[in-house]
PDB file of C-alpha atoms in Angstrom:
ATOM      1  CA  GLN V   1      19.541  11.841  21.943  1.00 91.00           C
ATOM      2  CA  VAL V   2      17.285  10.258  19.324  1.00 92.00           C
ATOM      3  CA  GLN V   3      16.027  12.777  16.811  1.00 96.00           C
ATOM      4  CA  LEU V   4      14.091  12.463  13.549  1.00 97.00           C
ATOM      5  CA  VAL V   5      13.594  15.477  11.284  1.00 98.00           C
ATOM      6  CA  GLU V   6      11.302  15.348   8.249  1.00 98.00           C
ATOM      7  CA  SER V   7      11.502  17.666   5.268  1.00 98.00           C
ATOM      8  CA  GLY V   8      10.298  17.898   1.687  1.00 98.00           C
ATOM      9  CA  GLY V   9       6.593  18.473   2.156  1.00 98.00           C
ATOM     10  CA  GLY V  10       4.647  21.122   0.294  1.00 98.00           C
ATOM     11  CA  LEU V  11       1.830  21.876  -2.101  1.00 98.00           C
ATOM     12  CA  VAL V  12       1.604  19.755  -5.241  1.00 98.00           C
ATOM     13  CA  GLN V  13      -1.002  19.288  -7.943  1.00 98.00           C
ATOM     14  CA  PRO V  14      -2.804  15.968  -8.397  1.00 98.00           C
ATOM     15  CA  GLY V  15      -0.641  13.593 -10.395  1.00 98.00           C
ATOM     16  CA  GLY V  16       2.534  15.263  -9.184  1.00 98.00           C
ATOM     17  CA  SER V  17       5.431  13.900  -7.140  1.00 98.00           C
ATOM     18  CA  LEU V  18       7.275  14.730  -3.939  1.00 98.00           C
ATOM     19  CA  ARG V  19      10.165  13.149  -2.089  1.00 98.00           C
ATOM     20  CA  LEU V  20      10.150  13.349   1.676  1.00 98.00           C
ATOM     21  CA  SER V  21      13.334  12.998   3.713  1.00 98.00           C
ATOM     22  CA  CYS V  22      13.782  11.900   7.309  1.00 98.00           C
ATOM     23  CA  SER V  23      17.187  12.692   8.764  1.00 97.00           C
ATOM     24  CA  ALA V  24      18.068  10.665  11.858  1.00 96.00           C
ATOM     25  CA  SER V  25      20.553  11.487  14.614  1.00 95.00           C
ATOM     26  CA  GLY V  26      21.469   9.874  17.909  1.00 93.00           C
ATOM     27  CA  PHE V  27      21.144   6.372  16.502  1.00 91.00           C
ATOM     28  CA  THR V  28      21.924   4.362  13.382  1.00 92.00           C
ATOM     29  CA  LEU V  29      18.808   4.253  11.248  1.00 89.00           C
ATOM     30  CA  ASP V  30      19.795   0.988   9.589  1.00 87.00           C
ATOM     31  CA  SER V  31      19.615  -0.951  12.872  1.00 90.00           C
ATOM     32  CA  TYR V  32      15.911  -0.397  13.615  1.00 93.00           C
ATOM     33  CA  HIS V  33      12.420  -0.993  12.268  1.00 95.00           C
ATOM     34  CA  ILE V  34      11.437   2.328  10.706  1.00 96.00           C
ATOM     35  CA  GLY V  35       8.576   3.764   8.743  1.00 96.00           C
ATOM     36  CA  TRP V  36       6.502   6.607   7.376  1.00 98.00           C
ATOM     37  CA  PHE V  37       3.061   7.429   8.696  1.00 98.00           C
ATOM     38  CA  ARG V  38       0.469  10.094   7.954  1.00 98.00           C
ATOM     39  CA  GLN V  39      -2.458  11.742   9.623  1.00 98.00           C
ATOM     40  CA  ALA V  40      -5.173  13.704   7.877  1.00 97.00           C
ATOM     41  CA  PRO V  41      -7.529  16.023   9.798  1.00 93.00           C
ATOM     42  CA  GLY V  42     -10.154  14.043  11.655  1.00 95.00           C
ATOM     43  CA  LYS V  43      -8.596  10.701  10.790  1.00 96.00           C
ATOM     44  CA  PRO V  44      -6.390   8.321  12.774  1.00 97.00           C
ATOM     45  CA  ARG V  45      -2.685   8.080  12.050  1.00 97.00           C
ATOM     46  CA  GLU V  46      -1.960   5.339   9.514  1.00 97.00           C
ATOM     47  CA  GLY V  47       1.072   3.478   8.233  1.00 97.00           C
ATOM     48  CA  VAL V  48       2.235   4.538   4.791  1.00 98.00           C
ATOM     49  CA  GLY V  49       5.306   2.353   4.456  1.00 97.00           C
ATOM     50  CA  CYS V  50       7.540   0.495   6.889  1.00 97.00           C
ATOM     51  CA  ILE V  51      10.694  -1.574   6.656  1.00 95.00           C
ATOM     52  CA  ASP V  52      12.008  -4.077   9.172  1.00 93.00           C
ATOM     53  CA  LYS V  53      15.534  -3.829  10.576  1.00 91.00           C
ATOM     54  CA  SER V  54      16.803  -6.769   8.544  1.00 90.00           C
ATOM     55  CA  ARG V  55      15.653  -4.846   5.449  1.00 88.00           C
ATOM     56  CA  SER V  56      14.093  -8.077   4.171  1.00 90.00           C
ATOM     57  CA  ARG V  57      10.510  -6.893   4.457  1.00 94.00           C
ATOM     58  CA  THR V  58       8.822  -3.678   3.329  1.00 95.00           C
ATOM     59  CA  ASP V  59       5.114  -3.021   3.785  1.00 96.00           C
ATOM     60  CA  TYR V  60       2.959  -0.330   2.213  1.00 97.00           C
ATOM     61  CA  GLY V  61      -0.520   0.857   2.976  1.00 96.00           C
ATOM     62  CA  ASP V  62      -3.097  -0.377   0.466  1.00 96.00           C
ATOM     63  CA  SER V  63      -3.913   3.139  -0.709  1.00 96.00           C
ATOM     64  CA  VAL V  64      -0.299   3.926  -1.660  1.00 97.00           C
ATOM     65  CA  LYS V  65       0.930   0.619  -3.117  1.00 97.00           C
ATOM     66  CA  GLY V  66       2.470   1.116  -6.534  1.00 97.00           C
ATOM     67  CA  ARG V  67       2.762   4.881  -6.018  1.00 98.00           C
ATOM     68  CA  PHE V  68       5.016   5.338  -2.950  1.00 98.00           C
ATOM     69  CA  THR V  69       8.493   3.889  -2.402  1.00 98.00           C
ATOM     70  CA  LEU V  70      10.753   3.799   0.654  1.00 97.00           C
ATOM     71  CA  SER V  71      14.503   4.053   0.326  1.00 95.00           C
ATOM     72  CA  MET V  72      17.477   4.699   2.584  1.00 94.00           C
ATOM     73  CA  ASP V  73      20.882   6.316   2.358  1.00 95.00           C
ATOM     74  CA  ASN V  74      22.913   4.750   5.146  1.00 93.00           C
ATOM     75  CA  ALA V  75      25.824   7.125   4.627  1.00 95.00           C
ATOM     76  CA  LYS V  76      23.483  10.057   5.313  1.00 97.00           C
ATOM     77  CA  ASN V  77      21.483   8.163   7.964  1.00 96.00           C
ATOM     78  CA  THR V  78      18.373   9.271   6.075  1.00 97.00           C
ATOM     79  CA  LEU V  79      15.092   7.609   5.129  1.00 97.00           C
ATOM     80  CA  TYR V  80      13.178   8.742   2.057  1.00 98.00           C
ATOM     81  CA  LEU V  81       9.627   8.444   0.799  1.00 98.00           C
ATOM     82  CA  GLN V  82       9.173   8.922  -2.927  1.00 98.00           C
ATOM     83  CA  MET V  83       5.549   9.758  -3.652  1.00 98.00           C
ATOM     84  CA  ASN V  84       4.299   9.626  -7.241  1.00 98.00           C
ATOM     85  CA  ASN V  85       0.886  10.162  -8.830  1.00 98.00           C
ATOM     86  CA  LEU V  86      -0.291  12.047  -5.770  1.00 98.00           C
ATOM     87  CA  LYS V  87      -4.003  12.334  -5.083  1.00 98.00           C
ATOM     88  CA  PRO V  88      -6.007  14.789  -2.966  1.00 97.00           C
ATOM     89  CA  ASP V  89      -6.604  11.951  -0.458  1.00 97.00           C
ATOM     90  CA  ASP V  90      -2.856  11.883   0.173  1.00 98.00           C
ATOM     91  CA  THR V  91      -3.124  15.274   1.870  1.00 98.00           C
ATOM     92  CA  ALA V  92      -1.882  14.840   5.436  1.00 98.00           C
ATOM     93  CA  VAL V  93       0.946  15.493   7.836  1.00 98.00           C
ATOM     94  CA  TYR V  94       3.618  12.893   7.197  1.00 98.00           C
ATOM     95  CA  TYR V  95       5.796  11.551   9.990  1.00 98.00           C
ATOM     96  CA  CYS V  96       8.758   9.234  10.133  1.00 98.00           C
ATOM     97  CA  ALA V  97       9.163   7.016  13.153  1.00 97.00           C
ATOM     98  CA  MET V  98      11.405   4.407  14.719  1.00 95.00           C
ATOM     99  CA  THR V  99      10.701   1.710  17.246  1.00 93.00           C
ATOM    100  CA  SER V 100      13.094   0.737  20.030  1.00 88.00           C
ATOM    101  CA  ASP V 101      11.565  -2.761  20.026  1.00 87.00           C
ATOM    102  CA  PHE V 102      14.234  -4.868  18.319  1.00 80.00           C
ATOM    103  CA  TYR V 103      12.046  -7.917  17.916  1.00 83.00           C
ATOM    104  CA  SER V 104       8.438  -7.257  16.969  1.00 87.00           C
ATOM    105  CA  TYR V 105       7.881  -5.709  13.566  1.00 91.00           C
ATOM    106  CA  SER V 106       4.683  -3.958  12.599  1.00 92.00           C
ATOM    107  CA  CYS V 107       3.510  -1.068  10.471  1.00 94.00           C
ATOM    108  CA  GLY V 108       0.989  -0.017  13.066  1.00 93.00           C
ATOM    109  CA  PRO V 109       1.633   3.428  14.547  1.00 94.00           C
ATOM    110  CA  MET V 110       1.229   2.160  18.114  1.00 93.00           C
ATOM    111  CA  SER V 111       4.376   0.064  17.691  1.00 93.00           C
ATOM    112  CA  TYR V 112       6.607   3.116  17.201  1.00 95.00           C
ATOM    113  CA  ASP V 113       7.918   5.253  20.023  1.00 93.00           C
ATOM    114  CA  TYR V 114      10.216   7.846  18.411  1.00 96.00           C
ATOM    115  CA  TRP V 115       8.638  10.350  16.054  1.00 97.00           C
ATOM    116  CA  GLY V 116       9.629  13.350  14.016  1.00 97.00           C
ATOM    117  CA  GLN V 117       7.706  16.612  14.073  1.00 97.00           C
ATOM    118  CA  GLY V 118       5.998  15.938  10.750  1.00 98.00           C
ATOM    119  CA  THR V 119       5.863  17.655   7.375  1.00 98.00           C
ATOM    120  CA  GLN V 120       2.680  18.828   5.641  1.00 98.00           C
ATOM    121  CA  VAL V 121       1.799  17.459   2.219  1.00 98.00           C
ATOM    122  CA  THR V 122      -1.092  19.104   0.410  1.00 98.00           C
ATOM    123  CA  VAL V 123      -2.365  17.777  -2.910  1.00 98.00           C
ATOM    124  CA  SER V 124      -4.653  20.259  -4.583  1.00 97.00           C
ATOM    125  CA  ALA V 125      -5.306  21.881  -7.932  1.00 95.00           C
TER     126      ALA V 125
END
């Protein structure tokens, strides 16, 4: 059974950092297109950062480029999102996701069909 479990969210001051974790089970994370997404109240879900299954391409949303970084620990079957210089606009529920489509790669949320339950990130003074 495919399962994704996020952790690491919380309350942080502007300019601070957080590292989110996404622990995968039921499949090998390294064999699929995977990514992080977020959804703020009243806004559509958006791609934060995605990586294709060949690990040759990583894409980041324009608003997080230079501040957020994806990484993986294959031994732990875990995907990470390091978030630095956080801003109030980064406040959202963050989700990790995987797509069962082996061929098409995209960082659009509609392309992903397995999702975690999400973890809340709040950036506030």
